[in-house]
Short mmCIF file of C-alpha atoms and ligand atoms in Angstrom, two decimals:
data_model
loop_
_atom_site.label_atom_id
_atom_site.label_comp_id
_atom_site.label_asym_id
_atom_site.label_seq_id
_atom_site.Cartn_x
_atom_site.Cartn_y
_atom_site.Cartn_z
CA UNK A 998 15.94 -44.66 195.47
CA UNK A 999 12.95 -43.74 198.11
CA UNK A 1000 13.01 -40.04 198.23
CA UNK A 1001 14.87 -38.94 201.70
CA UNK A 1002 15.67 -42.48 202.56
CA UNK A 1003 16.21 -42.92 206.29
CA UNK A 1004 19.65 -43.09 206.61
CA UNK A 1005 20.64 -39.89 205.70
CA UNK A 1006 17.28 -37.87 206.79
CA UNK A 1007 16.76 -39.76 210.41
CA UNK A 1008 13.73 -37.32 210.31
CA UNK A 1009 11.34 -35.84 208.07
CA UNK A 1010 8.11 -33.64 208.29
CA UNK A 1011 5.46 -34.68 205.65
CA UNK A 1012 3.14 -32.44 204.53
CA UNK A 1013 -0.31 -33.34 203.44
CA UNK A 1014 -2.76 -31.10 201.84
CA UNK A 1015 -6.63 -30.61 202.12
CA UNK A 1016 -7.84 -31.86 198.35
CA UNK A 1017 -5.40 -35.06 199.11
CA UNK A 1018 -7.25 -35.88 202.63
CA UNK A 1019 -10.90 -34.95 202.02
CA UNK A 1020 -12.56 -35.76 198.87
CA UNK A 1021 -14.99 -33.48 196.14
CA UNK A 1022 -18.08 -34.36 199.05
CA UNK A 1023 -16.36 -33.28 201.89
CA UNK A 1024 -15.38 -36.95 203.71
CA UNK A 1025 -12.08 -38.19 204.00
CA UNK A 1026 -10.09 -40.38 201.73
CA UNK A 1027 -9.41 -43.32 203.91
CA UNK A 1028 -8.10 -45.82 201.87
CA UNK A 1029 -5.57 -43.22 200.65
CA UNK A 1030 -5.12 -42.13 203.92
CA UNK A 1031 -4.25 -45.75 205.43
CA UNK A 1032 -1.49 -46.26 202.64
CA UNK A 1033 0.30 -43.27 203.65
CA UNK A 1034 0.11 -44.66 207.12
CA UNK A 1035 1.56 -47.89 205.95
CA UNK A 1036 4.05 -45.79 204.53
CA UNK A 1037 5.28 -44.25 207.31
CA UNK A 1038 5.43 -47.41 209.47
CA UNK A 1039 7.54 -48.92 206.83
CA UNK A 1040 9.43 -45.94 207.09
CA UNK A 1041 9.78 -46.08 211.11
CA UNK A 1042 10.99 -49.54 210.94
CA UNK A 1043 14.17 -48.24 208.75
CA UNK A 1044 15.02 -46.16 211.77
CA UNK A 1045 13.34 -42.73 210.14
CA UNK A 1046 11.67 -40.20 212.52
CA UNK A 1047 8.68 -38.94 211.02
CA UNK A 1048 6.19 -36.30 211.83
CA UNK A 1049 3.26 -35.18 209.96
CA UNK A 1050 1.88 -31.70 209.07
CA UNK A 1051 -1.67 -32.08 208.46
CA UNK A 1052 -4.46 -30.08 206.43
CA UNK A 1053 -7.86 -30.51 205.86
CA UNK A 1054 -9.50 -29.37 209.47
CA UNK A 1055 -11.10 -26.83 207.62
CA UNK A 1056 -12.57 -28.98 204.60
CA UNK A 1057 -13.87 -31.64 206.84
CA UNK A 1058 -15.38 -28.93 209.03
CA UNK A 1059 -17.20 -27.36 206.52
CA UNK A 1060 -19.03 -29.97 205.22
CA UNK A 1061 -20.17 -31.13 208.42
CA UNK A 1062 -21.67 -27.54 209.48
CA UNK A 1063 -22.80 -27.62 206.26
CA UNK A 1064 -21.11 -24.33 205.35
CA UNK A 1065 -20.27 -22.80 201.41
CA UNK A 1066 -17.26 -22.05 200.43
CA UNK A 1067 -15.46 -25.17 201.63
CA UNK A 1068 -16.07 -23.11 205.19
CA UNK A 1069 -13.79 -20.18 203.52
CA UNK A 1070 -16.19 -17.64 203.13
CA UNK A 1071 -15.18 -15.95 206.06
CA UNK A 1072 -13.03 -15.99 208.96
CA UNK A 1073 -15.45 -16.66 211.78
CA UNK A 1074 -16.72 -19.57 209.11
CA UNK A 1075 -13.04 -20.84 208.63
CA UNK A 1076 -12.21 -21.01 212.60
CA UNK A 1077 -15.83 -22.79 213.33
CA UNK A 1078 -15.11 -25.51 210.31
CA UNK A 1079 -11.41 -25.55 211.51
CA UNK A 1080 -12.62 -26.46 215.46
CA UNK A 1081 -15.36 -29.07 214.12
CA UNK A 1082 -12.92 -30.59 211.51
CA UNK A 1083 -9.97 -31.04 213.42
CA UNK A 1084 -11.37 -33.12 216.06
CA UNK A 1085 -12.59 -35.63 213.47
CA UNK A 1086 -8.90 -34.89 211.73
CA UNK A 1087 -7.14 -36.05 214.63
CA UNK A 1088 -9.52 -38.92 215.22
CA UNK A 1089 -8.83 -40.49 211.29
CA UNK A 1090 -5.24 -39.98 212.09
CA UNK A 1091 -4.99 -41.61 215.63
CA UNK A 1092 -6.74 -44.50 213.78
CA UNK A 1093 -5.20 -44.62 210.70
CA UNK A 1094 -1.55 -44.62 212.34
CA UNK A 1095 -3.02 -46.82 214.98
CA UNK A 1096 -4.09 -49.38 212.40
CA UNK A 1097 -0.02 -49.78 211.75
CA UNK A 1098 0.84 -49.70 215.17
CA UNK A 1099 1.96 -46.22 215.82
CA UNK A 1100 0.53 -43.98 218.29
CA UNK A 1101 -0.68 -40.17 217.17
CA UNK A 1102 0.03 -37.32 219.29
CA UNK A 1103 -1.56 -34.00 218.03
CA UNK A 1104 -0.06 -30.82 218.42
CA UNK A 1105 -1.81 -27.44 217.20
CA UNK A 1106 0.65 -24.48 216.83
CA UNK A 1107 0.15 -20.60 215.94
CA UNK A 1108 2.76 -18.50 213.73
CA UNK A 1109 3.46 -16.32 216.86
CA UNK A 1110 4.49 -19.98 219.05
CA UNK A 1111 7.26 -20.52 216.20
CA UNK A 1112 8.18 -17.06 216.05
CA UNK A 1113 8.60 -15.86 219.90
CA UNK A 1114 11.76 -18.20 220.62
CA UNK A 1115 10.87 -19.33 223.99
CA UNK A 1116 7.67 -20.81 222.34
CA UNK A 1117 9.67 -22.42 219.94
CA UNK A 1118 12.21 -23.52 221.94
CA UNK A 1119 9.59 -25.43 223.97
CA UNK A 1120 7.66 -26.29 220.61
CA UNK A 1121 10.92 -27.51 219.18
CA UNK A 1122 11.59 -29.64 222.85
CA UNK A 1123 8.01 -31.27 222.62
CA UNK A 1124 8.23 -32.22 219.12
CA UNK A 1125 11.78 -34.13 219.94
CA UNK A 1126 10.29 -35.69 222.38
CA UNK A 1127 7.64 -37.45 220.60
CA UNK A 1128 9.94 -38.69 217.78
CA UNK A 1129 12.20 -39.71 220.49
CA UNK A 1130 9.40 -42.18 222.06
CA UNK A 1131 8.50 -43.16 218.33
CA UNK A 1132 5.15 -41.33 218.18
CA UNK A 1133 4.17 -39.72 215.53
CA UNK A 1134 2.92 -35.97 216.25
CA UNK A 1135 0.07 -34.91 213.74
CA UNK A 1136 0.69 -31.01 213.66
CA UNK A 1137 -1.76 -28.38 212.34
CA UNK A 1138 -2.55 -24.78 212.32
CA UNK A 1139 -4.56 -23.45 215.23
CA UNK A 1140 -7.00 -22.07 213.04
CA UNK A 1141 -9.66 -21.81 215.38
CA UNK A 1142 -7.88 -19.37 217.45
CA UNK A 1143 -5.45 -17.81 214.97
CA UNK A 1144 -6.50 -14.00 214.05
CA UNK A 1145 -6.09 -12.60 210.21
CA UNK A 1146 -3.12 -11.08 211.35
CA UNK A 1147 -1.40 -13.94 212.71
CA UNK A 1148 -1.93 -16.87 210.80
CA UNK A 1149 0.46 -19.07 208.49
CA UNK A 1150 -2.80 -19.35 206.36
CA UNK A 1151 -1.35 -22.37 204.67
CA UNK A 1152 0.71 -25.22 205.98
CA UNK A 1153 3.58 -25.39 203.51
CA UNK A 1154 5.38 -22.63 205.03
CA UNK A 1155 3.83 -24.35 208.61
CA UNK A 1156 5.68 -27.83 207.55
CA UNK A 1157 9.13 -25.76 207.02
CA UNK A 1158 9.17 -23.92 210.15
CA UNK A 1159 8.10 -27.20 212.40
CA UNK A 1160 10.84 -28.69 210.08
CA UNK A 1161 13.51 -26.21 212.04
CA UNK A 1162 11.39 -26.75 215.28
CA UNK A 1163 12.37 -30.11 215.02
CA UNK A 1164 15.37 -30.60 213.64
CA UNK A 1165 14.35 -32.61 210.77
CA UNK A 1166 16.98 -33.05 207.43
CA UNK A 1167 13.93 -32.86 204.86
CA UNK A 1168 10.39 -31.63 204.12
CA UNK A 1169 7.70 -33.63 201.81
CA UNK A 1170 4.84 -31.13 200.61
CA UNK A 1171 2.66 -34.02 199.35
CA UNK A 1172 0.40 -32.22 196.98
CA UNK A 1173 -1.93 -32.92 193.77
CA UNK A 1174 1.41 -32.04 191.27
CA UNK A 1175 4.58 -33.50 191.22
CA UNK A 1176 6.82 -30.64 191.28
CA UNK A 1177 7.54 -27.30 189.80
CA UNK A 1178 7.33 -26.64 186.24
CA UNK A 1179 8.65 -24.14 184.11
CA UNK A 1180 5.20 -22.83 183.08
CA UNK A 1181 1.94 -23.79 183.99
CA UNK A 1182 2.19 -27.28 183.74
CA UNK A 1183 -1.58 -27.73 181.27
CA UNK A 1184 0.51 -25.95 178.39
CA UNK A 1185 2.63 -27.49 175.80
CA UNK A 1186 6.20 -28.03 175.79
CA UNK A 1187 5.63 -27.39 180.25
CA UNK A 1188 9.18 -28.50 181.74
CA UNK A 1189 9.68 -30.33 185.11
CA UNK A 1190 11.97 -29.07 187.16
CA UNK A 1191 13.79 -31.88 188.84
CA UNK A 1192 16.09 -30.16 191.39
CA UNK A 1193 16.85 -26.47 192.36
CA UNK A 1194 19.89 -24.63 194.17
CA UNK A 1195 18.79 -21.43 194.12
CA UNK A 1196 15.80 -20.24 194.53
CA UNK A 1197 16.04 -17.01 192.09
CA UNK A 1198 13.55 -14.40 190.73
CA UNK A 1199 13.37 -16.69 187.48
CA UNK A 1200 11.81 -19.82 189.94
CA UNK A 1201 9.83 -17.20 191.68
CA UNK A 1202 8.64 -16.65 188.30
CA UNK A 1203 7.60 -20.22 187.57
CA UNK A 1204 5.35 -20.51 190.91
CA UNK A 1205 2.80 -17.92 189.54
CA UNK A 1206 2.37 -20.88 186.85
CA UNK A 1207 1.42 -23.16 189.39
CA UNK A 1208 -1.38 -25.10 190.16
CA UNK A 1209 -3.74 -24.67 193.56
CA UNK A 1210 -6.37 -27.24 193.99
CA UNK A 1211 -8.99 -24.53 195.09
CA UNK A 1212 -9.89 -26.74 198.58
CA UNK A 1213 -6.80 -26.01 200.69
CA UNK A 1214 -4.94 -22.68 200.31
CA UNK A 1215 -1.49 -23.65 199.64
CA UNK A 1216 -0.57 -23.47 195.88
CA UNK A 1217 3.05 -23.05 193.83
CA UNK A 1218 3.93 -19.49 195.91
CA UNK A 1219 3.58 -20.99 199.45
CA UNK A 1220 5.00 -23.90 198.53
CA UNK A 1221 8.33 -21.90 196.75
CA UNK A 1222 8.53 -19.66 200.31
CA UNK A 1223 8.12 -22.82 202.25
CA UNK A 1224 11.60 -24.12 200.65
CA UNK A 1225 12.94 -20.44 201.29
CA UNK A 1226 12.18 -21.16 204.69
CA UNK A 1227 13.45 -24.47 204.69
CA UNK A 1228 16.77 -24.55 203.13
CA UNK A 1229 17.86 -20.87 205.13
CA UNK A 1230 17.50 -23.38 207.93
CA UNK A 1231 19.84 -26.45 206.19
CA UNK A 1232 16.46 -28.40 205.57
CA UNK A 1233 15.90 -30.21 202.45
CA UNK A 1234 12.37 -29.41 201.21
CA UNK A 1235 10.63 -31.60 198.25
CA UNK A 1236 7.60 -31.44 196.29
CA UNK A 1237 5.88 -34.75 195.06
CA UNK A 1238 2.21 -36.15 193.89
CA UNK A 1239 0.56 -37.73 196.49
CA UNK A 1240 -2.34 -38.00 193.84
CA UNK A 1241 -0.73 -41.96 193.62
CA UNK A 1242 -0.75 -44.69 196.35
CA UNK A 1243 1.66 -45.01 198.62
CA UNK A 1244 3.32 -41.54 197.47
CA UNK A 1245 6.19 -42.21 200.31
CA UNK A 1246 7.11 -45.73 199.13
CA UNK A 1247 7.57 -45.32 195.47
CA UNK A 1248 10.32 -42.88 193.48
CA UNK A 1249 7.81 -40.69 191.82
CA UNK A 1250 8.73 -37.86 190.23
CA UNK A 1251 9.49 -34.55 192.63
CA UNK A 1252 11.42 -30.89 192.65
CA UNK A 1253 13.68 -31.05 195.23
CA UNK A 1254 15.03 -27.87 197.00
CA UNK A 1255 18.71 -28.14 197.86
CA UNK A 1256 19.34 -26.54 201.42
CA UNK A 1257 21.95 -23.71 201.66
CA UNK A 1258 25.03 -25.71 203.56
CA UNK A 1259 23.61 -26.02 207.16
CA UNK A 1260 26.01 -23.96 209.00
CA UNK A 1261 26.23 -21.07 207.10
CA UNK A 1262 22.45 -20.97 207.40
CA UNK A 1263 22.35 -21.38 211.24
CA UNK A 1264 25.53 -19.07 211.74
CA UNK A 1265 23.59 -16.79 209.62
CA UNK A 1266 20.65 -16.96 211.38
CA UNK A 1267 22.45 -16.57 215.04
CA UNK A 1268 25.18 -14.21 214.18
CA UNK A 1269 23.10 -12.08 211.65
CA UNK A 1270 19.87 -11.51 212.68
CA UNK A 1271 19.75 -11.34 216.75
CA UNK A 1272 21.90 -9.65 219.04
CA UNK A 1273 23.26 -11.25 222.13
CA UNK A 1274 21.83 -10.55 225.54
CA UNK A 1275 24.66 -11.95 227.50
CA UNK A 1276 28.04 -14.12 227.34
CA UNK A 1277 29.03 -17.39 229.21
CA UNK A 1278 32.50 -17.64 229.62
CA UNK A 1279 33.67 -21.68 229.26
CA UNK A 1280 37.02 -23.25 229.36
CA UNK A 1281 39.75 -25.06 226.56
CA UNK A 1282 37.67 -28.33 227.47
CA UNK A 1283 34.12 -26.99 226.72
CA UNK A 1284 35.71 -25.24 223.57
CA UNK A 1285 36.70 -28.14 222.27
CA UNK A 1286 33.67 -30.43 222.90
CA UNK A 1287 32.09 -27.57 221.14
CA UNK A 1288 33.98 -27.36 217.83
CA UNK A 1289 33.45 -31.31 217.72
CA UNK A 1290 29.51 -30.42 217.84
CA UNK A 1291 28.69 -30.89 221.20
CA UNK A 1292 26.17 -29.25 223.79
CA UNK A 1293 27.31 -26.91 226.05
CA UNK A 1294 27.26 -28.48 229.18
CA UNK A 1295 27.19 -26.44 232.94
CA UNK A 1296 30.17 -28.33 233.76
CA UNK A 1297 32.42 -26.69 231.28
CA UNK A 1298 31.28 -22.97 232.17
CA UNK A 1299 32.66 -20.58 234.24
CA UNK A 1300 31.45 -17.16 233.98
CA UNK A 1301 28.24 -15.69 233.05
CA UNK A 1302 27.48 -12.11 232.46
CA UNK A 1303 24.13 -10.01 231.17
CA UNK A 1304 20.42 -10.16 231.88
CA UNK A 1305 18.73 -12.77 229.46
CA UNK A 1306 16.53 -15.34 229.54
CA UNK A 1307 15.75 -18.92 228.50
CA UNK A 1308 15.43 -18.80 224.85
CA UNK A 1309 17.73 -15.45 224.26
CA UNK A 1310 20.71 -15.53 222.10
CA UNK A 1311 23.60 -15.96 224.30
CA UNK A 1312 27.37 -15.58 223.13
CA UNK A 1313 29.94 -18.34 224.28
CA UNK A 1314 33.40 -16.65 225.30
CA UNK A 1315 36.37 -19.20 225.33
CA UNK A 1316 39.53 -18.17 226.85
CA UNK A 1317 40.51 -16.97 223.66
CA UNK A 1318 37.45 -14.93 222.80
CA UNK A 1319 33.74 -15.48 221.11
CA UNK A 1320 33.62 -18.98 220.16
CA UNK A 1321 29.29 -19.58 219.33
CA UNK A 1322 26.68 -18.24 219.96
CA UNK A 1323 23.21 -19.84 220.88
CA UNK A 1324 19.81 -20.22 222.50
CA UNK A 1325 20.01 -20.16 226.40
CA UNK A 1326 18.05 -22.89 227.91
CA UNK A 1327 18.65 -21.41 231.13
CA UNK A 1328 17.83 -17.81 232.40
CA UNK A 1329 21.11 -15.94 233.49
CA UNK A 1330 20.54 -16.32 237.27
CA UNK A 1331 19.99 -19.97 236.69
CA UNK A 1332 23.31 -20.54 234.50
CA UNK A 1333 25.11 -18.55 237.25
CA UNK A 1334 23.90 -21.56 240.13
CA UNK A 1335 24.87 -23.77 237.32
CA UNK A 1336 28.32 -23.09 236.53
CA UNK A 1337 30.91 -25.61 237.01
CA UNK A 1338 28.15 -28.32 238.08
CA UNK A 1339 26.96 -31.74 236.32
CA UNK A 1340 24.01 -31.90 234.91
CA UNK A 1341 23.30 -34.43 237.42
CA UNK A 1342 22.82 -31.59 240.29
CA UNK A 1343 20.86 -29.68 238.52
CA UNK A 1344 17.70 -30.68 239.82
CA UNK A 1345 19.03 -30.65 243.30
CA UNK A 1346 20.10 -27.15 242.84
CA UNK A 1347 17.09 -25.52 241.26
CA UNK A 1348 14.58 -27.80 242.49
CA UNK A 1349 12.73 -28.41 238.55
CA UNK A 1350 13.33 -31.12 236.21
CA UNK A 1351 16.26 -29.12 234.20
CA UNK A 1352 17.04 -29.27 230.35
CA UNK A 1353 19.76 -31.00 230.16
CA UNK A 1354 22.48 -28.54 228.35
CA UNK A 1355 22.60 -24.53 229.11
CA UNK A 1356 22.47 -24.24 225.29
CA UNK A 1357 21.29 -27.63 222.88
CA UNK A 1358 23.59 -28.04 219.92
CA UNK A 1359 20.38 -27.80 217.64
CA UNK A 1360 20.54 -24.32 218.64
CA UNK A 1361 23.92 -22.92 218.75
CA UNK A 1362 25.56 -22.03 215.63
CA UNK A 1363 30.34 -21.72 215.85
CA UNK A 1364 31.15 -18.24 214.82
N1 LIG B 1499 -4.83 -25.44 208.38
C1 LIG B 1499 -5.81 -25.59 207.33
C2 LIG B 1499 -6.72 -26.78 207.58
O1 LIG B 1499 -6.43 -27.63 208.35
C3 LIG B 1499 -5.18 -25.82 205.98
C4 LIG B 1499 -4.22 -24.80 205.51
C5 LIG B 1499 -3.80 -25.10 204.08
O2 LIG B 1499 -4.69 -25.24 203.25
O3 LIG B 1499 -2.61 -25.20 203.80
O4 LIG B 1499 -7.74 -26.91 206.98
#
């Protein structure tokens, strides 16, 4: 069976490293390059979303400035090779993806746009967006502008948190091994790892043993935090070889991450980790269109109290107490002109194109 077929994962995030896209000399692998993008046009006839995490800005960039180090001896030489490279990056994609028929979009995102949560609310929006209209967004690092400080430094852990942005069931870290092994893999007797539940101090272990290609600067750990990252959010998260052709059309072998159950994780997440700014009170109707996974809609509100703002963590109050909690898409003075209304009025009543739920199901989690 293809690995995360598309009807169970109606969306996936692949993840594509540097020494897979750009070759020993610095120029891109093409021909590789234009069966992955047959792949996913096969794929996005079977009905799968699919959105690519990108390397390799920095690789390309460097050989065109002509810079050692694959353009990694410093910073300031990493951000120039990343702002050269990613313009030709985004230009092999758009054509590559074109040459099937899809359309690229590009998006370029910081840690601090995923971590602030009105960022990543609005990240999370634009990505949807895009799958929605069958484009396929090409998402990278903005190295150029990035500080030290600041950066993902490697795009594994980038693919898992664009993964939560958007909602996909499953990650694919493409890389030059096919999975995790339970030593480094060039030693005798090395054992492949086929699937894990729990990602324990032993498997922690094993990723020291791992192999990193030297070009980009993911390697075994990244990768192992990525699918932390991943299945705390109810994502799926493989590794496979995309040293073959058409990696995401065959059943090679992979390690596959299982996810924690997906809303214990979100629950978690929501309940756990953030305190509420304010409450919307809703009635037995809303309630109940929530427990059967719904949006909360304006309609089905009644009260709001407390100062927050779009993107705070909101608790919903049912007439028998706390029922979810979840990400406002609404400031508090907003939801209050909102209550009781159809979404239909909403633009006649704040006078802006309005999101269509005061808080997405993607981002509310039952208590
Ligand atoms: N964002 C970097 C680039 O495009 C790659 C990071 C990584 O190696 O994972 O070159």
């Amino acid at each position: 069976m293809m690995l995360f077929p598309p009807d169970t994962f109606p969306r996936i995030i692949v993840k594509i490293g540097s020494a897979l896209l750009v070759d020993a000399e610095g120029g891109v692998r093409r021909a590789w390059l234009e069966g992955i993008a047959a792949d996913i046009a096969a794929r996005a006839r079977a009905g799968q979303q699919v959105a690519v995490v990108s390397s390799g800005a920095i690789a390309l960039g460097a050989r065109r400035l002509g810079l050692a180090k694959g353009g990694r001896a410093s910073l300031e030489d990493a951000q120039a090779a990343a702002a050269t490279g990613q313009i030709a990056l985004g230009h092999t994609w758009a054509e590559v993806l074109g040459g099937e028929g899809l359309t690229a979009a590009q998006i370029l995102v910081t840690l601090d746009d995923l971590e602030d949560r009105r960022r990543y609310l609005n990240a999370s929006a634009t990505l949807g967006r895009l799958l929605q209209l069958g484009v396929v967004p090409v998402i990278n690092e903005n190295d150029s502008v990035a500080t030290a400080e600041i950066r993902f430094g490697d795009n594994d852990r980038l693919a898992a948190r664009v993964a939560q942005a958007a909602g996909a069931q499953g990650v694919v870290l493409l890389s030059d091994i096919d999975g995790l092994y339970d030593r480094n893999p060039a030693q005798p007797g090395a054992r492949h790892i086929a699937r894990i539940e729990r990602i324990d101090a032993k498997i922690a272990a094993m990723a020291d043993t791992g192999s990193a290609s030297g070009m980009g600067s993911g390697g075994m750990v990244s990768k192992i935090e990525a699918a932390r990252i991943a299945g705390g959010a109810g994502v799926a998260l493989a590794i496979t070889s995309g040293r073959i052709e058409r990696p995401l059309s065959t059943d090679a072998r992979h390690t596959i991450f299982v996810p924690v159950k997906r809303a214990r994780a979100r629950k978690a997440w929501l309940a756990g980790r953030l305190t509420a700014k304010g409450v919307i009170a809703v009635d037995a109707g809303a309630v109940k269109a929530l427990v059967e996974g719904r949006s909360l809609l304006a309609a089905g509100a009644s009260g709001v109290t407390g100062r927050f703002a779009r993107g705070d963590v909101v608790t919903i109050e049912g007439p028998d107490g706390a029922v979810a909690r979840g990400l406002a898409e609404y400031d508090a003075a907003e939801v209050a002109r909102l209550l009781g209304r159809r979404s239909e009025e909403h633009e006649a009543i704040l006078g802006y194109a309005p999101r269509a739920a005061l808080i997405h199901r993607n981002h509310m989690a039952l208590l």
